[in-house]
Structures are given as structure tokens and as C-alpha cells.
CSV table of C-alpha atoms in Angstrom, one decimal:
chain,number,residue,atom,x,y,z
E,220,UNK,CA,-73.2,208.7,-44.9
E,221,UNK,CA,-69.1,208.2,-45.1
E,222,UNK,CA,-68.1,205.3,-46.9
E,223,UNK,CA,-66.3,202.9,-44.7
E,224,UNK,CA,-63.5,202.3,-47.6
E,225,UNK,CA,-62.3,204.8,-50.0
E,226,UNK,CA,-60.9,204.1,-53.5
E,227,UNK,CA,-58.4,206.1,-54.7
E,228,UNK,CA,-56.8,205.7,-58.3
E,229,UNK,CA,-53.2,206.7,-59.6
E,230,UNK,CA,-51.7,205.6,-62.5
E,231,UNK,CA,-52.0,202.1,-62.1
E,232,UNK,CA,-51.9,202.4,-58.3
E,233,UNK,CA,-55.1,201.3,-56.6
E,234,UNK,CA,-55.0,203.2,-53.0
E,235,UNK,CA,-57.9,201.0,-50.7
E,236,UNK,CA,-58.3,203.5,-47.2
E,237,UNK,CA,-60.3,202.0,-44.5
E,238,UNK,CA,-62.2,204.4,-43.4
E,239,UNK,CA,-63.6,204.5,-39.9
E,240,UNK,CA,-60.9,206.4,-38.2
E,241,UNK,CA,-63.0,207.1,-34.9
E,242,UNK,CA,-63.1,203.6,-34.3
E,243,UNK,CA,-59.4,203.0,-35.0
E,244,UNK,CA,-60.9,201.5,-38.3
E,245,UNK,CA,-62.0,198.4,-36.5
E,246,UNK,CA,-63.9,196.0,-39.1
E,247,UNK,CA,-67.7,196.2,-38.9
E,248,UNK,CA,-69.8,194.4,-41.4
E,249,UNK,CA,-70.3,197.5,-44.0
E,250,UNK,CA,-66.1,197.3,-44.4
E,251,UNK,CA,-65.4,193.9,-44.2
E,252,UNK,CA,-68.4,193.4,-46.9
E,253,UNK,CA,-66.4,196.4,-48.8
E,254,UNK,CA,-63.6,195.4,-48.5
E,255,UNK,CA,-64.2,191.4,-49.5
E,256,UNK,CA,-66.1,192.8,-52.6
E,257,UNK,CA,-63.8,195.4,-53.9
E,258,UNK,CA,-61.1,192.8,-53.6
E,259,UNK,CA,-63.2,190.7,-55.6
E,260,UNK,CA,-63.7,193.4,-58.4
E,261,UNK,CA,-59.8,194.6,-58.8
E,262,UNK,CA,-59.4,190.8,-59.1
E,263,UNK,CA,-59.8,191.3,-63.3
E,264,UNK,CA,-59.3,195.0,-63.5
E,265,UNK,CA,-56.2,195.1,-65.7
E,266,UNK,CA,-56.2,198.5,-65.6
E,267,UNK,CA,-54.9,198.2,-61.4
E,268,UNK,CA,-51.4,197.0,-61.6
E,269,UNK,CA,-50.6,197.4,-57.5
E,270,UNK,CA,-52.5,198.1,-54.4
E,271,UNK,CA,-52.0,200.0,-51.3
E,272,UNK,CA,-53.8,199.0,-48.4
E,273,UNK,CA,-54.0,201.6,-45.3
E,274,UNK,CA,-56.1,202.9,-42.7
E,275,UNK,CA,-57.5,206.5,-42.0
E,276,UNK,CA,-56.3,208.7,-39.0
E,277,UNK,CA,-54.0,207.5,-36.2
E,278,UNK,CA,-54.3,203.8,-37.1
E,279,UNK,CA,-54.4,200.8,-39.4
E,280,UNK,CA,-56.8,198.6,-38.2
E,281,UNK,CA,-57.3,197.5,-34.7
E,282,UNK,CA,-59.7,194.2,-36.1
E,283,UNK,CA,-63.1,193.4,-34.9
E,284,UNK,CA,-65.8,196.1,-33.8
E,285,UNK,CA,-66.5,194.6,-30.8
E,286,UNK,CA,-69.2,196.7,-30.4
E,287,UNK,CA,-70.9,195.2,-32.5
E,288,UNK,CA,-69.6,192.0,-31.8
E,289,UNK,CA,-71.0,192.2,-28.5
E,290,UNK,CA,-74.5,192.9,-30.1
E,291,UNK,CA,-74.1,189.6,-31.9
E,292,UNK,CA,-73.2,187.6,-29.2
E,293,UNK,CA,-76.2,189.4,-27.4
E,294,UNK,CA,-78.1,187.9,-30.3
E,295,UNK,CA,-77.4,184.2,-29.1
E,296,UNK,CA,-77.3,183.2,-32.4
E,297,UNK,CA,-76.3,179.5,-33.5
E,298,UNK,CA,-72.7,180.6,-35.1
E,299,UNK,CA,-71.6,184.2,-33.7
E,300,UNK,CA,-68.8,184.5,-35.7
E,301,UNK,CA,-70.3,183.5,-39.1
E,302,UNK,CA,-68.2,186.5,-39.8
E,303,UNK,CA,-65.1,184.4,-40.0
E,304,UNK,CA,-66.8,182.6,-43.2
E,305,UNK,CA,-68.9,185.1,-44.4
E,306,UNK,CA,-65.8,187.8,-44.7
E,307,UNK,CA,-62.4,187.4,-43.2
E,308,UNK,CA,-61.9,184.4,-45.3
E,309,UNK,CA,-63.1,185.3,-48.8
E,310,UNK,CA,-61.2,189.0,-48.0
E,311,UNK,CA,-57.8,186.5,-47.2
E,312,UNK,CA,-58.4,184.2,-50.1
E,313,UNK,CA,-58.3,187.3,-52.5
E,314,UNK,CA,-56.3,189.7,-50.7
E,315,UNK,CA,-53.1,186.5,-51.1
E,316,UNK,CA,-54.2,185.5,-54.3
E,317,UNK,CA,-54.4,189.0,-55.5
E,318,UNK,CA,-52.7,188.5,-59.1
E,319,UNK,CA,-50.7,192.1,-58.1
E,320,UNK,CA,-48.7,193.2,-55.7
E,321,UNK,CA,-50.1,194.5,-52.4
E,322,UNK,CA,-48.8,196.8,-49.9
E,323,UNK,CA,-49.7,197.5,-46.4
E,324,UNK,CA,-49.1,201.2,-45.3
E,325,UNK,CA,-48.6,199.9,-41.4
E,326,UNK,CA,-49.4,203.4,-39.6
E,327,UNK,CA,-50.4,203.1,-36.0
E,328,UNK,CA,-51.8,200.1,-35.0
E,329,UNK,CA,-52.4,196.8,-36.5
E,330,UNK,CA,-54.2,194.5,-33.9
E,331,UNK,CA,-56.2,191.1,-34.1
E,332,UNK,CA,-57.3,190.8,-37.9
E,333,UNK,CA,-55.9,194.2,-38.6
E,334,UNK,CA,-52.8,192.5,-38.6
E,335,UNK,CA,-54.1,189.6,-40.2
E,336,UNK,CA,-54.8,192.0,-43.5
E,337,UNK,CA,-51.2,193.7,-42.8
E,338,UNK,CA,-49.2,189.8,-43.1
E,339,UNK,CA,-51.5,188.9,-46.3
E,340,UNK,CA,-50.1,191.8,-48.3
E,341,UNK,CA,-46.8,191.1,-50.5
E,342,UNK,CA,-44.8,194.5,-49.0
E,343,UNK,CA,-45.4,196.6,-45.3
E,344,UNK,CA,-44.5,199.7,-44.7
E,345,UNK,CA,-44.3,201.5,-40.9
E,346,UNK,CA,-43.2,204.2,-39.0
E,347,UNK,CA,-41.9,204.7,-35.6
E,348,UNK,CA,-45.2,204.4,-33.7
E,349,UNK,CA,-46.1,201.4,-36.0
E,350,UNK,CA,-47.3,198.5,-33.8
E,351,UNK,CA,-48.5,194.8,-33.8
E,352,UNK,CA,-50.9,193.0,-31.9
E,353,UNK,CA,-51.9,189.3,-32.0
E,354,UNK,CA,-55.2,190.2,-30.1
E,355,UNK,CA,-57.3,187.3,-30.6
E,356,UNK,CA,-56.2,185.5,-27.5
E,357,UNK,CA,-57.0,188.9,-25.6
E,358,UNK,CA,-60.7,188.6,-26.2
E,359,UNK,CA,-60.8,184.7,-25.9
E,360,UNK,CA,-60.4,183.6,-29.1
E,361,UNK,CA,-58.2,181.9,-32.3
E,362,UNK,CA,-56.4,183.4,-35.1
E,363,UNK,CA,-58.0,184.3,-37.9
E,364,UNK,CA,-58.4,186.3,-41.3
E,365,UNK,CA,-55.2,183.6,-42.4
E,366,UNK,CA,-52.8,184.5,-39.5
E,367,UNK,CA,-52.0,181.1,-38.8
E,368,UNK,CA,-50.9,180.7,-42.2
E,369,UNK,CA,-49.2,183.7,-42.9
E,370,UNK,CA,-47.6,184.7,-39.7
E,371,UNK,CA,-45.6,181.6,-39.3
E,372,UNK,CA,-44.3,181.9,-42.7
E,373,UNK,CA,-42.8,185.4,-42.2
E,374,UNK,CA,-41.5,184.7,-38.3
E,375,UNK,CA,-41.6,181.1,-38.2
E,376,UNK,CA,-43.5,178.5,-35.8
E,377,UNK,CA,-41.8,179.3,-32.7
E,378,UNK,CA,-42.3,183.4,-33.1
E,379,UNK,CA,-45.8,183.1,-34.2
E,380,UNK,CA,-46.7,180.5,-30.8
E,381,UNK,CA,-45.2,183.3,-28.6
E,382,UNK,CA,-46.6,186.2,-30.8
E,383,UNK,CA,-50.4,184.5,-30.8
E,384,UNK,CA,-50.2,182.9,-27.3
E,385,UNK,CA,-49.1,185.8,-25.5
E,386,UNK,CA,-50.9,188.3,-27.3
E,387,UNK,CA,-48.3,191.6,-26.7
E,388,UNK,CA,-47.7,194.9,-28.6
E,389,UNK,CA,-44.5,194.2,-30.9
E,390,UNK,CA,-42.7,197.8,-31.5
E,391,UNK,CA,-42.1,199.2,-34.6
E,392,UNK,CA,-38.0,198.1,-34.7
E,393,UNK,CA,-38.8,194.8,-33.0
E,394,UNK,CA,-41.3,193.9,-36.2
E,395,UNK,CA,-38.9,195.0,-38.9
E,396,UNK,CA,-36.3,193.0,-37.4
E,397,UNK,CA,-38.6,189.7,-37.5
E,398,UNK,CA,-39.3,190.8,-41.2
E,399,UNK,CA,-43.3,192.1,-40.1
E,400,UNK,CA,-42.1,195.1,-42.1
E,401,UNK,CA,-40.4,195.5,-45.1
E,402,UNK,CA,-39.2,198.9,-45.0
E,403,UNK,CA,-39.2,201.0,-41.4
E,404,UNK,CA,-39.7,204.6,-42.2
E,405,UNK,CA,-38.1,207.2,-40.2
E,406,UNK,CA,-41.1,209.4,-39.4
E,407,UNK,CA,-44.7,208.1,-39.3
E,408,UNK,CA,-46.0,210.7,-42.3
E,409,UNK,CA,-44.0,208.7,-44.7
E,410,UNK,CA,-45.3,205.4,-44.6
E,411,UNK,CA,-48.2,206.2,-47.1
E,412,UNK,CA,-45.5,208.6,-49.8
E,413,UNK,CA,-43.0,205.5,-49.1
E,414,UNK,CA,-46.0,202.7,-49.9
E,415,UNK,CA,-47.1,204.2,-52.5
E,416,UNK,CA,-43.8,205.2,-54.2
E,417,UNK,CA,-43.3,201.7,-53.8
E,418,UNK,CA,-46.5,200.4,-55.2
E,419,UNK,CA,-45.7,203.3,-58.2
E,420,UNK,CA,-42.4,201.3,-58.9
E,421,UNK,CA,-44.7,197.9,-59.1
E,422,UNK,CA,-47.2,199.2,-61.6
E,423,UNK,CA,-45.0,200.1,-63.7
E,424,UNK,CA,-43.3,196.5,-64.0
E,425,UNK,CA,-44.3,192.9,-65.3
E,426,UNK,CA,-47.8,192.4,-63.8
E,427,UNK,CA,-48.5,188.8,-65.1
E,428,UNK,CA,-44.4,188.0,-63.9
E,429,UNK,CA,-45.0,189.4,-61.1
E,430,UNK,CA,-48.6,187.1,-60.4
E,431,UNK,CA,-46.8,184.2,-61.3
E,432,UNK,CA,-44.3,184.8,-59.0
E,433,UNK,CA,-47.0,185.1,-56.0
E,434,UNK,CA,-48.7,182.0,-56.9
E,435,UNK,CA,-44.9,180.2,-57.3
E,436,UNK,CA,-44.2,181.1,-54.0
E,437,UNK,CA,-47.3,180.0,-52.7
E,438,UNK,CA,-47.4,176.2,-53.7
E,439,UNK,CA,-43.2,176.3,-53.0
E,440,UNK,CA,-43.0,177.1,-49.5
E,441,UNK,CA,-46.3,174.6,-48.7
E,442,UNK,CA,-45.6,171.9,-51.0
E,443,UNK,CA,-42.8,169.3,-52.6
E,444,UNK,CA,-39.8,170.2,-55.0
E,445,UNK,CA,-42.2,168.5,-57.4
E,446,UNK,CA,-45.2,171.0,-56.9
E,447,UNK,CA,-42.9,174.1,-57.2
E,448,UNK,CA,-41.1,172.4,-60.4
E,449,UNK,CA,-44.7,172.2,-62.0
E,450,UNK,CA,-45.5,175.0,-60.7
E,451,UNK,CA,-42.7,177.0,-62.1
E,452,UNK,CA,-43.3,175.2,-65.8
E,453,UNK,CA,-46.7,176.3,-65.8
E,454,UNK,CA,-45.5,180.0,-64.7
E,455,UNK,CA,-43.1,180.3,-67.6
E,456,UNK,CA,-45.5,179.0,-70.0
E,457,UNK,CA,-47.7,182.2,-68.8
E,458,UNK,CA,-45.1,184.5,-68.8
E,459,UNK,CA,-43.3,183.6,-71.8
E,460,UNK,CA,-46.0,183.9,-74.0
E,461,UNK,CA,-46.3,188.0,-72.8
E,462,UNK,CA,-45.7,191.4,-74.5
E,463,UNK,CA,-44.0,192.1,-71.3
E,464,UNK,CA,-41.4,189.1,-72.1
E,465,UNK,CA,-41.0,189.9,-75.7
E,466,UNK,CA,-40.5,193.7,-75.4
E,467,UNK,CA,-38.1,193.3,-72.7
E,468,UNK,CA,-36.1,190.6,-74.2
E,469,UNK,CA,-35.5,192.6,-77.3
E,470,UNK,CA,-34.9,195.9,-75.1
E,471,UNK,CA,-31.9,193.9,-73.1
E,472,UNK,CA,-30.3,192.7,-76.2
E,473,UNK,CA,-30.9,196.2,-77.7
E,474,UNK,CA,-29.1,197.6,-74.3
E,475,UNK,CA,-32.2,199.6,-74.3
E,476,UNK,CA,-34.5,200.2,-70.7
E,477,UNK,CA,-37.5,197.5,-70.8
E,478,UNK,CA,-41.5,199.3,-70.5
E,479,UNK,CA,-44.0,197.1,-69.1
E,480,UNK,CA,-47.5,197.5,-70.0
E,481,UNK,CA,-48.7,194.3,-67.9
E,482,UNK,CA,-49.8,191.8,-70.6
């Protein structure tokens, strides 16, 4: 039997490859339980300092099976999308709060929660024939997998009501102009070399900085200037008390180059 998500491990790089590439790597219950507890193991694993997160074949991830959605609905059970709690929002929760940075290699399509996952992650990288889709309100239903939270913060309110209501393909250009994509590659076999040179650059920086920073960022741009002040305090306490901090303190007043190990 193929596994649905492939793990691949590079020097501190954590490569995650959803795997159904027949079905444009559309989320069935064997991934998304995968996926949510993989996330959940790399969580602690010091040894994985940055994660790349990418699909098999000719696309990202085009969301749902609805395949088997239909089956479930066909079911006429109490709650058919149970799914929502039972794995789009734990994989959210920990994909965001993932104490490392996380970057989406955006090739193909990224539809419904496929592009859900894609605005979670801290970096995207896409190509020429990358493309998003806000598809829920296609198939008759909300955001979810944390668009609502994500998408506004990264287009704003306005963008994200015409981007969810309307429910259109956004070209490659069009989303790296909105900031959907960090970096826009110029052909469509780069995006995983580029994402994962990228996520080689990460893992070889401050990994409990870099956390801090993620979780800073998190209570600043929802809460007060009093969260992100106490937020900020506790960060520094973290990150002062690091062999990252001392050894590069003492490499920049030695005019030497810093070496992160992560702790």
C-alpha cells in the first residue's frame, strides 16, 4: 500500500510529501490523520530544525476527497464534517504553532483546504502554473483548516471577502503580488530546490529565536501593545538564556561568523 505522506530527512530539513498524486493529493482520512500526527511528533523532535511542506505530481493539494465526502454525507450521519474537528483543526493548531519554520512548495494547485495548509506555513514558494482557490464556497460550504484566520492576515479583510466569496483561481503573479507567495520562481521544477534551499538556510539558524519570533507575531498582530510587550519579555527571557545567543554574541564581538546549533 503507498503511504499517503512521505517523510523525507536532510540535515535538519524535514521534507513532508503528500502523497496521493492521482487524486491531485485531495485530503482523505488516512492523510489528514498523517499528516495531524506527524505534525504532532516533529512538535519535540529537536533534531528537525525546518519543514517543507509539498505535494506529489502536478499539484499541491486540491482539499477535501469528495469522494469520500460524498460517501459520508451518504452516511446521514449526525455531524458530516466531524472532519473539521477531528483533523483540519489539530493539523492548523500545530502546523501555526509549529516551533520551526515551515515552508509551502506551492506547485500546481492549492484549492479549498489545500490552500488552507499553504497560508499556515511561515514561507510559499510557486511557479508559473502555481494557483489558488478559495473552494469552499464552490461546494456550498465555509472556510476552514484556519483560512479565516490566516488569509485575512496576509491579504487583508477586504481581499479575503472577495477571495472566499467568490471562490476564483488567483494566478501565480496575481498571488505573489498580494503576498500568497513569498518567492515566485521562474519555472515550476524549481519550487521544491528553491523551498528547500530555503528551508536549508533556516535549519541552520536560531531555532528557539526563530519559535519565539512565530509565537511574538502571533499574539502581536491579534492582541494589545500590552500583550506583544509581555510577550516579547517572555521571548527574550527564552532566547537569552540560549547557546545560540551566547555563541553568537561572542562570535559578533569576535568579528567571527555565528553557528547555530538550535538550543
Amino acid at each position: 500500500m503507498t503511504e499517503p505522506l512521505l517523510i523525507e530527512r536532510s540535515e535538519g530539513v524535514l521534507t513532508l510529501v503528500l502523497n496521493r498524486p492521482e487524486s491531485m493529493n485531495s485530503l482523505d482520512v488516512a492523510l489528514k490523520e498523517a499528516l495531524r500526527d506527524t505534525l504532532q511528533e516533529i512538535e519535540t523532535d529537536r533534531s528537525v530544525r525546518a519543514v517543507v511542506l509539498t505535494g506529489a505530481g502536478r499539484a499541491f493539494c486540491v482539499g477535501q476527497d469528495l469522494r469520500e465526502h460524498v460517501a459520508t454525507l451518504d452516511t446521514r450521519g449526525a455531524d458530516p464534517l466531524s472532519t473539521v474537528r477531528a483533523h483540519y483543526n489539530p493539523i492548523a493548531q500545530r502546523l501555526a504553532n509549529l516551533p520551526k519554520p515551515v515552508i509551502a512548495a506551492v506547485r500546481g494547485t492549492a484549492a479549498g483546504a489545500g490552500a488552507s495548509l499553504a497560508m499556515l506555513a511561515d514561507f510559499r514558494i510557486g511557479g508559473p502554473a502555481t494557483t489558488f482557490l478559495m473552494a469552499f464556497a464552490n461546494v456550498g460550504l465555509a472556510g476552514d483548516t484556519g483560512i479565516s484566520w490566516s488569509l485575512p492576515r496576509i491579504v487583508g479583510h477586504a481581499k479575503a471577502v472577495e477571495l472566499l466569496l467568490l471562490a476564483e483561481p488567483l494566478p501565480a503573479a496575481e498571488a505573489y503580488k498580494l503576498g500568497m507567495l513569498t518567492r515566485l520562481t521562474d519555472t515550476d521544477d524549481q519550487v521544491l530546490p528553491v523551498a528547500q534551499e530555503l528551508a536549508a538556510r533556516l535549519a541552520a539558524g536560531p531555532t528557539v529565536a526563530y519559535a519565539a519570533i512565530k509565537r511574538e507575531l502571533s499574539v502581536g498582530t491579534a492582541g494589545t501593545l500590552s500583550d506583544a510587550l509581555a510577550a516579547e519579555a517572555q521571548a527574550q527571557a527564552i532566547t537569552g538564556g540560549t547557546t545560540d545567543h551566547r555563541n553568537a554574541t561572542t562570535a559578533f564581538v569576535n568579528k567571527e561568523k555565528p553557528i547555530f546549533e538550535g538550543r
